[in-house]
Structures are given as C-alpha cells and as structure tokens.
Coordinates of C-alpha atoms in Angstrom, one line a residue:
M1 CA 15.8 32.1 -22.7
S2 CA 12.6 29.9 -21.8
S3 CA 9.5 31.7 -22.5
K4 CA 7.5 29.8 -19.9
W5 CA 9.0 31.9 -16.9
Q6 CA 8.8 35.7 -17.4
K7 CA 11.8 37.3 -15.7
T8 CA 11.6 40.3 -13.9
P9 CA 14.4 42.6 -14.4
E10 CA 15.9 41.6 -11.1
Q11 CA 15.9 37.8 -11.2
L12 CA 17.6 38.5 -14.8
A13 CA 20.3 40.5 -13.1
L14 CA 20.5 38.0 -10.3
F15 CA 23.1 35.7 -11.6
A16 CA 24.9 38.2 -13.6
V17 CA 28.7 37.5 -14.7
P18 CA 30.4 40.6 -14.2
T19 CA 32.0 42.2 -17.3
S20 CA 35.8 41.4 -16.4
E21 CA 34.9 38.1 -16.0
A22 CA 32.5 37.7 -19.1
R23 CA 33.8 35.8 -22.0
E24 CA 32.4 34.8 -25.7
P25 CA 31.2 30.6 -25.1
A26 CA 33.0 28.5 -27.4
K27 CA 31.3 26.8 -30.1
G28 CA 29.9 23.3 -29.3
T29 CA 29.7 24.0 -25.1
E30 CA 27.1 24.9 -22.9
L31 CA 29.6 26.6 -20.3
P32 CA 31.0 30.5 -20.8
M33 CA 34.8 30.0 -20.7
A34 CA 34.8 32.2 -17.6
E35 CA 32.5 29.6 -15.7
R36 CA 35.7 27.3 -15.9
D37 CA 38.1 26.1 -13.0
A38 CA 41.3 27.5 -13.4
E39 CA 42.9 24.4 -11.8
S40 CA 40.9 21.9 -14.2
P41 CA 42.2 20.5 -17.3
A42 CA 42.1 22.5 -20.5
G43 CA 38.7 22.5 -22.3
K44 CA 37.4 20.6 -19.7
P45 CA 34.4 22.0 -17.9
Q46 CA 33.8 21.1 -14.3
L47 CA 30.6 20.2 -12.7
M48 CA 30.5 23.0 -10.3
E49 CA 30.9 25.7 -13.2
A50 CA 27.9 24.3 -14.6
I51 CA 25.9 24.2 -11.5
C52 CA 27.0 28.0 -11.1
E53 CA 25.8 28.8 -14.7
R54 CA 23.3 31.5 -14.9
E55 CA 20.5 29.5 -16.8
N56 CA 20.9 26.5 -14.4
L57 CA 20.4 28.7 -11.4
R58 CA 17.5 30.8 -12.6
E59 CA 15.8 27.3 -13.8
A60 CA 16.6 26.6 -10.0
L61 CA 15.3 29.4 -8.5
K62 CA 12.0 28.9 -10.2
R63 CA 11.5 25.3 -9.0
V64 CA 12.4 26.5 -5.2
K65 CA 9.8 29.2 -5.5
A66 CA 7.0 26.8 -7.2
N67 CA 7.7 24.1 -4.6
Q68 CA 7.1 26.5 -1.6
G69 CA 7.6 25.0 1.3
S70 CA 8.6 25.9 5.0
P71 CA 11.9 27.7 6.5
G72 CA 14.5 26.0 7.5
I73 CA 16.6 26.8 10.8
D74 CA 17.0 30.2 9.7
G75 CA 13.5 31.6 9.0
M76 CA 14.1 32.4 5.4
T77 CA 11.3 32.2 3.2
V78 CA 11.0 31.4 -0.1
V79 CA 9.8 35.2 -1.2
Q80 CA 12.6 36.3 1.0
L81 CA 15.3 34.4 -1.3
P82 CA 15.5 36.4 -4.4
E83 CA 16.4 39.6 -2.7
Y84 CA 19.3 37.6 -0.3
L85 CA 20.5 36.5 -3.2
Q86 CA 20.6 39.9 -5.1
Q87 CA 22.8 40.8 -2.0
H88 CA 24.8 37.7 -1.3
W89 CA 25.0 35.6 -4.6
P90 CA 28.7 36.5 -5.5
V91 CA 30.0 35.5 -1.9
I92 CA 27.9 32.4 -2.2
R93 CA 29.3 31.6 -6.4
E94 CA 32.8 32.2 -5.0
Q95 CA 32.1 29.8 -1.9
L96 CA 30.9 27.1 -4.3
R97 CA 33.6 27.5 -6.6
S98 CA 35.9 27.4 -4.0
G99 CA 34.7 24.5 -2.3
T100 CA 34.2 26.4 1.1
Y101 CA 30.5 26.6 1.1
K102 CA 29.0 25.2 4.2
P103 CA 25.2 24.1 4.2
Q104 CA 23.3 24.9 7.6
A105 CA 21.9 22.2 9.9
V106 CA 18.7 20.7 8.6
Q107 CA 15.0 21.7 10.8
R108 CA 13.2 18.2 11.8
V109 CA 9.7 18.0 11.4
E110 CA 7.9 15.0 11.5
I111 CA 4.3 14.4 9.4
E112 CA 2.1 11.5 9.2
K113 CA 2.6 8.9 6.7
Q114 CA 0.2 8.1 3.9
D115 CA -0.6 4.9 5.3
G116 CA -1.4 5.6 8.5
S117 CA 1.3 3.7 9.9
G118 CA 3.1 6.3 11.8
M119 CA 5.4 9.2 11.4
R120 CA 7.5 10.2 8.9
K121 CA 10.7 12.6 9.6
L122 CA 11.5 15.1 7.1
G123 CA 14.8 17.3 7.1
I124 CA 13.6 20.7 6.1
P125 CA 17.0 22.7 4.5
T126 CA 17.4 26.6 4.5
V127 CA 15.8 27.6 1.5
L128 CA 19.4 28.7 0.1
D129 CA 20.2 25.4 0.9
R130 CA 17.4 23.9 -1.3
F131 CA 18.0 26.4 -4.1
I132 CA 21.9 25.3 -4.4
Q133 CA 20.8 21.9 -3.8
Q134 CA 17.9 22.2 -6.6
A135 CA 21.0 23.5 -9.2
V136 CA 23.3 20.8 -8.6
M137 CA 20.4 17.9 -9.1
Q138 CA 19.4 19.8 -12.3
V139 CA 23.2 19.2 -13.6
L140 CA 23.7 15.8 -12.1
Q141 CA 20.2 14.5 -12.8
R142 CA 20.9 15.2 -16.7
Q143 CA 23.9 13.2 -16.5
W144 CA 22.8 10.4 -14.6
D145 CA 19.2 9.9 -15.4
P146 CA 19.7 8.7 -19.0
T147 CA 21.8 5.5 -17.1
F148 CA 19.3 4.3 -14.7
S149 CA 17.1 1.5 -15.5
D150 CA 14.2 1.6 -17.8
S151 CA 12.6 -0.4 -14.4
S152 CA 12.9 2.3 -12.4
Y153 CA 10.0 5.4 -12.4
G154 CA 10.4 7.5 -9.3
F155 CA 11.6 11.2 -9.1
R156 CA 12.9 10.6 -13.1
P157 CA 11.9 13.3 -15.9
G158 CA 9.2 11.8 -18.0
R159 CA 8.0 9.2 -15.6
S160 CA 5.4 8.5 -13.4
A161 CA 3.7 6.3 -10.5
Q162 CA 1.0 5.6 -13.2
Q163 CA 3.6 4.5 -15.7
A164 CA 5.1 2.1 -12.9
V165 CA 1.5 0.6 -12.0
A166 CA 0.6 0.1 -15.7
Q167 CA 4.1 -1.7 -16.4
A168 CA 3.3 -4.0 -13.1
Q169 CA -0.3 -4.8 -15.0
Q170 CA 1.7 -5.9 -17.8
Y171 CA 3.8 -8.3 -16.1
I172 CA 0.4 -9.7 -14.5
A173 CA -1.1 -9.9 -17.6
E174 CA 1.9 -11.8 -19.1
G175 CA 1.3 -14.9 -16.5
R176 CA 3.6 -13.7 -13.6
Q177 CA 0.9 -14.2 -11.1
Y178 CA 3.0 -13.8 -7.8
V179 CA 4.7 -10.4 -6.8
V180 CA 7.6 -10.1 -4.3
D181 CA 6.7 -7.0 -2.7
L182 CA 10.2 -5.4 -0.9
D183 CA 9.7 -2.7 1.8
L184 CA 12.8 -1.0 2.9
E185 CA 12.8 -0.6 6.6
K186 CA 13.5 3.6 7.1
F187 CA 15.7 3.9 3.5
F188 CA 16.3 7.3 3.7
D189 CA 17.5 7.3 7.2
R190 CA 19.8 4.0 6.9
V191 CA 21.5 5.5 3.5
N192 CA 25.6 4.4 4.4
H193 CA 27.5 8.0 3.5
D194 CA 30.8 6.3 2.5
K195 CA 29.4 3.9 0.5
L196 CA 26.9 6.4 -1.7
M197 CA 29.8 8.7 -1.4
G198 CA 32.2 5.9 -3.2
Q199 CA 29.2 5.4 -6.0
I200 CA 29.1 9.6 -6.2
A201 CA 33.0 9.5 -7.1
K202 CA 32.5 6.7 -9.7
R203 CA 30.3 9.7 -11.7
V204 CA 31.7 12.6 -10.5
E205 CA 35.7 14.0 -10.8
D206 CA 34.8 17.5 -9.5
K207 CA 36.1 17.2 -6.1
R208 CA 34.7 20.3 -4.8
L209 CA 30.9 18.9 -5.6
L210 CA 32.1 15.8 -4.0
K211 CA 32.5 17.9 -0.7
L212 CA 29.6 19.7 -1.2
I213 CA 27.5 16.8 -1.3
R214 CA 28.8 15.4 2.0
A215 CA 28.6 18.6 3.4
F216 CA 24.8 18.3 2.9
W217 CA 24.7 15.1 5.2
T218 CA 26.8 16.0 7.8
A219 CA 25.3 19.4 8.2
G220 CA 23.5 18.0 11.4
V221 CA 19.5 18.0 12.4
M222 CA 17.9 20.5 14.6
E223 CA 15.5 19.3 16.8
D224 CA 14.1 21.0 19.9
G225 CA 16.6 23.7 19.5
L226 CA 19.5 21.4 19.6
V227 CA 21.6 20.3 16.5
S228 CA 23.0 16.6 16.7
P229 CA 25.2 15.3 14.1
S230 CA 24.3 13.3 11.1
V231 CA 26.1 10.0 10.4
E232 CA 23.9 8.1 7.9
G233 CA 20.8 8.7 6.1
T234 CA 19.9 11.5 3.2
P235 CA 17.5 13.8 4.8
Q236 CA 13.5 13.6 3.1
G237 CA 13.0 17.0 2.2
G238 CA 15.8 18.5 0.1
P239 CA 16.0 18.4 -3.7
L240 CA 19.0 16.4 -4.0
S241 CA 17.9 13.1 -1.6
P242 CA 15.4 11.5 -4.3
L243 CA 18.1 11.6 -6.8
L244 CA 20.4 10.3 -4.5
S245 CA 18.3 7.5 -3.5
N246 CA 17.7 6.8 -7.3
L247 CA 21.8 6.5 -7.3
V248 CA 21.8 3.7 -4.1
L249 CA 19.1 1.6 -5.6
D250 CA 20.4 1.8 -9.2
E251 CA 22.5 -0.9 -8.1
L252 CA 19.6 -3.3 -7.1
D253 CA 18.4 -2.4 -10.7
R254 CA 21.5 -3.7 -12.3
E255 CA 21.7 -6.7 -10.0
L256 CA 17.9 -7.5 -10.9
T257 CA 18.5 -7.2 -14.5
R258 CA 21.3 -9.1 -14.4
R259 CA 19.4 -12.2 -13.0
G260 CA 16.5 -11.6 -15.7
H261 CA 13.8 -10.5 -13.1
R262 CA 10.9 -8.8 -14.4
F263 CA 10.5 -5.6 -11.5
V264 CA 9.1 -2.1 -11.5
R265 CA 10.6 -0.1 -8.9
Y266 CA 9.2 3.4 -7.7
A267 CA 11.9 5.0 -5.0
D268 CA 11.9 2.8 -2.6
D269 CA 8.9 0.6 -3.3
C270 CA 10.2 -2.4 -5.4
N271 CA 8.1 -5.2 -6.9
I272 CA 9.4 -8.0 -8.7
Y273 CA 7.1 -10.2 -10.6
V274 CA 7.3 -14.3 -11.0
R275 CA 5.2 -16.8 -11.8
S276 CA 5.2 -19.2 -8.9
E277 CA 4.9 -18.7 -4.9
R278 CA 8.1 -21.3 -4.9
A279 CA 10.0 -18.5 -7.3
G280 CA 8.9 -15.4 -5.0
Q281 CA 10.2 -17.3 -1.9
R282 CA 13.4 -18.1 -3.5
V283 CA 14.1 -14.3 -5.2
M284 CA 12.9 -12.9 -1.8
A285 CA 15.2 -14.7 0.2
S286 CA 18.6 -13.8 -2.5
V287 CA 17.5 -10.2 -3.0
K288 CA 17.1 -9.9 0.8
R289 CA 20.6 -11.3 1.3
F290 CA 22.0 -8.6 -1.5
L291 CA 20.2 -5.8 0.2
T292 CA 21.6 -6.7 3.4
T293 CA 25.4 -7.5 2.6
K294 CA 26.0 -5.4 -0.9
L295 CA 23.9 -2.1 0.0
K296 CA 23.7 -2.2 3.7
L297 CA 20.0 -1.9 3.9
K298 CA 17.4 -3.6 5.8
V299 CA 14.2 -5.2 4.1
N300 CA 11.0 -4.2 6.6
E301 CA 9.9 -8.2 7.3
S302 CA 6.3 -6.7 8.6
K303 CA 5.4 -4.5 5.3
S304 CA 7.0 -6.8 2.8
A305 CA 6.0 -10.6 1.7
V306 CA 5.5 -13.2 -1.6
A307 CA 1.6 -12.7 -2.7
R308 CA -0.7 -12.7 -5.4
P309 CA -0.5 -8.9 -6.4
Q310 CA -4.3 -8.8 -6.2
E311 CA -3.7 -9.3 -2.0
R312 CA -1.3 -6.4 -2.2
K313 CA -1.1 -2.4 -2.9
F314 CA 1.4 -0.5 -5.2
L315 CA 1.6 3.1 -5.3
G316 CA -2.1 3.3 -3.9
F317 CA -3.3 0.8 -6.3
S318 CA -4.2 -3.2 -7.0
F319 CA -5.4 -5.4 -9.3
T320 CA -8.7 -6.8 -9.9
A321 CA -9.1 -10.8 -9.8
G322 CA -10.5 -13.0 -12.8
K323 CA -9.6 -13.2 -16.3
E324 CA -9.9 -9.6 -16.8
L325 CA -7.2 -8.1 -15.2
K326 CA -7.9 -4.0 -14.1
R327 CA -6.5 -1.3 -12.0
K328 CA -8.4 -0.8 -9.0
I329 CA -7.9 1.7 -6.3
A330 CA -6.1 0.1 -3.0
P331 CA -8.9 0.0 -0.1
Q332 CA -6.4 1.8 2.1
A333 CA -6.2 4.7 -0.4
I334 CA -10.2 4.8 -0.6
D335 CA -10.1 5.1 3.0
R336 CA -7.2 7.4 3.6
F337 CA -9.7 9.8 1.3
K338 CA -12.8 9.1 3.5
E339 CA -10.9 10.5 6.2
R340 CA -9.9 13.4 4.5
V341 CA -13.3 14.8 3.4
R342 CA -14.4 13.8 6.4
E343 CA -12.4 16.0 8.2
I344 CA -13.2 18.8 5.7
T345 CA -16.9 18.5 5.7
L346 CA -16.9 18.4 9.4
R347 CA -15.4 22.0 9.8
S348 CA -18.3 24.1 10.6
K349 CA -16.9 27.0 12.9
G350 CA -15.8 30.3 11.4
V351 CA -16.0 28.7 7.8
S352 CA -18.6 29.4 5.2
M353 CA -19.9 26.5 3.0
K354 CA -18.4 28.5 0.1
A355 CA -15.1 28.2 1.8
M356 CA -15.5 24.5 2.5
V357 CA -17.0 23.1 -0.9
E358 CA -13.6 25.3 -2.6
E359 CA -11.2 23.3 -0.2
L360 CA -12.9 19.9 -0.9
A361 CA -12.7 20.7 -4.8
R362 CA -8.8 21.2 -4.5
Y363 CA -8.3 18.2 -2.5
V364 CA -10.6 16.1 -4.6
R365 CA -9.6 17.0 -8.0
G366 CA -5.8 16.7 -7.1
W367 CA -6.7 13.2 -5.7
R368 CA -8.6 12.4 -8.9
G369 CA -5.7 13.5 -10.9
Y370 CA -3.8 10.6 -9.7
F371 CA -6.4 7.8 -9.0
G372 CA -8.2 8.6 -12.1
F373 CA -5.9 6.2 -13.7
C374 CA -8.2 3.3 -12.2
E375 CA -10.4 1.0 -14.5
T376 CA -13.1 0.7 -12.1
P377 CA -15.3 4.0 -12.7
S378 CA -18.1 2.1 -10.6
V379 CA -15.6 3.0 -7.5
L380 CA -15.6 6.9 -8.3
R381 CA -19.4 6.7 -9.1
R382 CA -20.1 5.4 -5.3
L383 CA -17.4 8.1 -4.0
D384 CA -19.2 10.8 -5.9
S385 CA -22.8 9.8 -4.0
W386 CA -21.2 9.4 -0.8
I387 CA -19.2 13.0 -1.0
R388 CA -22.9 14.6 -2.0
R389 CA -24.0 12.9 1.4
R390 CA -21.5 14.5 3.1
V391 CA -21.8 18.2 1.8
R392 CA -25.5 17.8 2.4
C393 CA -24.8 16.6 6.2
A394 CA -22.5 19.8 6.4
F395 CA -25.5 22.3 5.1
W396 CA -27.7 20.2 7.4
R397 CA -25.6 21.1 10.0
Q398 CA -24.9 25.1 9.4
W399 CA -28.5 25.5 9.2
K400 CA -28.4 24.3 12.9
T401 CA -32.1 25.1 14.4
G402 CA -35.4 23.8 13.1
R403 CA -36.7 27.0 12.0
K404 CA -33.7 28.0 9.8
R405 CA -34.0 24.3 8.5
F406 CA -37.8 24.8 7.4
A407 CA -37.0 28.2 6.0
E408 CA -34.0 26.8 4.1
L409 CA -36.2 23.9 2.8
V410 CA -39.0 25.7 1.8
H411 CA -36.7 28.3 0.2
R412 CA -35.5 25.9 -2.5
G413 CA -38.5 24.6 -3.4
V414 CA -39.7 21.9 -1.0
H415 CA -43.5 21.7 -0.1
R416 CA -44.3 23.0 3.6
R417 CA -45.4 20.0 4.9
S418 CA -42.3 17.9 4.0
A419 CA -40.0 20.7 4.9
A420 CA -41.6 20.9 8.5
K421 CA -41.3 17.2 8.9
T422 CA -37.8 17.1 8.0
A423 CA -37.1 19.9 9.6
G424 CA -38.4 18.9 13.2
T425 CA -36.9 15.3 12.9
R426 CA -34.3 14.1 15.8
R427 CA -32.6 11.9 13.4
G428 CA -28.7 13.1 12.7
P429 CA -27.3 14.6 9.7
W430 CA -26.4 11.4 8.0
H431 CA -30.1 9.8 8.0
V432 CA -31.3 13.4 6.9
S433 CA -28.9 13.5 3.9
Q434 CA -30.8 10.9 2.1
S435 CA -34.6 12.3 3.1
P436 CA -36.4 13.4 0.0
A437 CA -36.6 16.6 1.1
L438 CA -33.0 17.3 1.2
D439 CA -32.6 15.6 -2.0
Q440 CA -34.8 17.9 -3.8
A441 CA -33.3 21.2 -1.8
L442 CA -29.8 20.0 -2.5
S443 CA -29.8 18.4 -5.9
N444 CA -27.0 16.8 -7.8
A445 CA -27.3 19.7 -10.1
Y446 CA -27.4 22.1 -7.4
L447 CA -24.4 20.5 -5.8
A448 CA -22.4 20.6 -8.9
S449 CA -23.6 24.4 -9.4
F450 CA -22.2 25.3 -6.1
G451 CA -19.1 24.1 -7.3
V452 CA -19.1 20.4 -5.6
P453 CA -16.5 18.2 -7.5
S454 CA -17.1 14.9 -9.4
L455 CA -14.7 12.1 -9.5
A456 CA -16.6 10.0 -12.3
H457 CA -17.2 13.5 -14.5
G458 CA -14.0 15.3 -13.6
R459 CA -15.5 18.5 -12.7

C-alpha cells in the first residue's frame, strides 16, 4: 500500500472483493485469480481484470480527485464520486467484466487556445467515465509506453516538454540549422476510429476492452442540450485521449525513425531537424504525403513551415541566433504572460490587494515553473520589473482619491512635499508607477514582503 496516499476506511473498502470471490494471488502474478475472466485461456490474465484490480482503481480514484475538473452531463462532481462508487461499484464492475458498460455522452465546452488563435473544443466526460478511463489508461500505459519512440515526449511518465526542447536544442547544436515544423490540423477531432481501433487491436486481445474503448468514442457529444453522434476523433478532456494520440502518432515516429530523421514530437507538435532548406522542403512534402495517405490526417498549412529554428516556436520556447545557442522564451509566450498579468492586476472591484497579489503569485510561480527553463535570465529580470510596475499601478488605483494617496505615501515614509506633488498629479497610474515617491513607498523590498513574486529569484 502506497504511503503517499493515506486511504480512509471508506476508500479501503470501496473496491473490496466479496469474501466468496477472494483467492490467494498466484506467485509471480499481479492479479488475484478471482479477477481473471472465466472464459480466458487458463492462467492468462485479461486486461479488464487488471483494470478492475483494486490497487489500480484506488490509484485511478486518487488521480481523478487530484485533477478535479468540471462535472459532465450528469452534474456529478469529483467530490461526489467516492460515495457514488461506494453504492454502485459492484454493478459497474460486473458491467465492465461482462462487456456491457455504456459510457455517457461527453459535455462540449470551448476554451481559448493558448496562442490566442481561436477556441479549442473539449469533450468533458462524466466523472465516473473519467475514473474508468483513468483506470484503463494506467494499465495500457504500463504496457504500451516502453514500446514508444525515444523521440516522443508528450503525455508520457518521466518525460516533459522541457526535455523535448532540450533535445531540439541538441539537434540544432549538432548543425541541423533548419526545422520542418509540422502542425496537424484539428488532430484530436480528425482521428479515424476504424484505423485507430485496428492499431489498438494489434496490442489488445481482450474484446471487452476493445468494445469499451469504442464505446467511449461513440457515446456522442452534448451541446446546447442535444446529443450528436461521434463519427471521428477522440475528445480532448478524457484521460484516455492523450495515450491514444501517442498510439496514433507512433506510426509516424516509426516512419521517421526508419528514414533516419532527427525529430522531436510532443503530442501533435512534431519538429524534424535537417541540415539545409532544400532537405527540409523535401522532407516536408514526403511527410505530408505519409500523414495524409497512411494516417488520414491533415497538415495545417498556415502553421507548418520549413525555417530556421530561431524563427519558430516550439512548446513556448525558441532559440537565440549566433554562435552560443540558448533557449529563450518565445515572444508569443511573453505576450500571453503579460496579458494574463494585466487581467489580474486590473481587478479592483471587491478584491483586496492581498487577494490580488495571492492570485498573481500563483500564476507567476506556475509560469516560472515551466519557463524558468530558459537560458536568458535578463528576460526574467525585465519581466520582474514590469510586474512590480503593474502592482504599483494597482495600489495607486485602489487608493483612488488625492487625499487617500497623500496619506498612504506619507504613511510609507515619503516627504510631505513630494507626497503632495505626486498625489495631485493628473498623470495616469502607469506613469506614476515610476515616480520616485511611489518607488519609495512601494519599494522592491516592500512588495516582496507583501508577497509579490519574482521570476528571476524564484520567490
């Protein structure tokens, strides 16, 4: 039993096998004999039994609770899930083991894409279906992940976007000065069900599991109160979709490896590094043909290109020009960061400065946890200075009147004459944020003690 997760008595009892079914586990196996399908070949554990194994289910419940997320079409929340399972798990387990479980339709929601290029459609399964998908994913991932390419980094245990960027940097440093930057158009929406089921069937013999996976895809999508059928695609929003996306694109990875290419793939972002523009154009044309004819996928022409790596962004990063190759934060990522900080610091109605700074700190620390991997610290220092100006602006707006501003400045040690001059200015908050008076009243040290985070120092 994992010491990382302290289980309550209710959680411990949640997936208990009735005494009449319990058996001692056979030596050298991970599955209790009672969890094997009666119709399976003697001594050969089936995947559905591994999925319904208690420790796997407990881990799935832990993950679903940690990930939180919105309710699906039935309105059930993550908090309500354990109690629901407590009452209904025996029936659900029997449906899974008999191959009769029917997932519910997913809830269609739209979120803005990180690059600001439009809206991304998500399909949110019910929390029960998320739990079952998570349990399926854990078992399949343990089997499939070791077979995936070393050049694939997305949605895989022990691998990260930073590792993908570092590998890309190494290829460039080795003299591959051009990148074939491939962007797949609406990848998750265009996955061909029959082709993907064929790939899964090569790895999965358990027909109940094959039926369940297809059922997750064909359960339909609810939008504006109406359920429409799903004829292609794997809905983004379910725990199983990322693993299945890696399975789809594993065929691309194998083809690129067979051709001897140096490439890095993170989900549907794939960069191939070559030594000349001419080679890049040739590779782009041949890989596009492969994706279209073999995988039935479409390349987004407007977002794909053959170019110098310094002219492209990859997972929010780019690279410096010149002899010393360094990772830098892509301009688009900095623009999105600033836009989000502006949103947070412009809030004034009903929000205290302390609450605003706490929200800002959460966002900035999360952003730094990812982009702190850059090798251009001067950019982080400039952003720190900009963040402090934004916070000083927020203080200035909160003080509102000249009388209040004068009093606050004097209270913070500013000379009365300087305080009066600054409080009476007609200049806007952005200009005042650089004034000597406000710089003294809201010094860097004071802002740090108030909780304003630092990108350069990791506070």
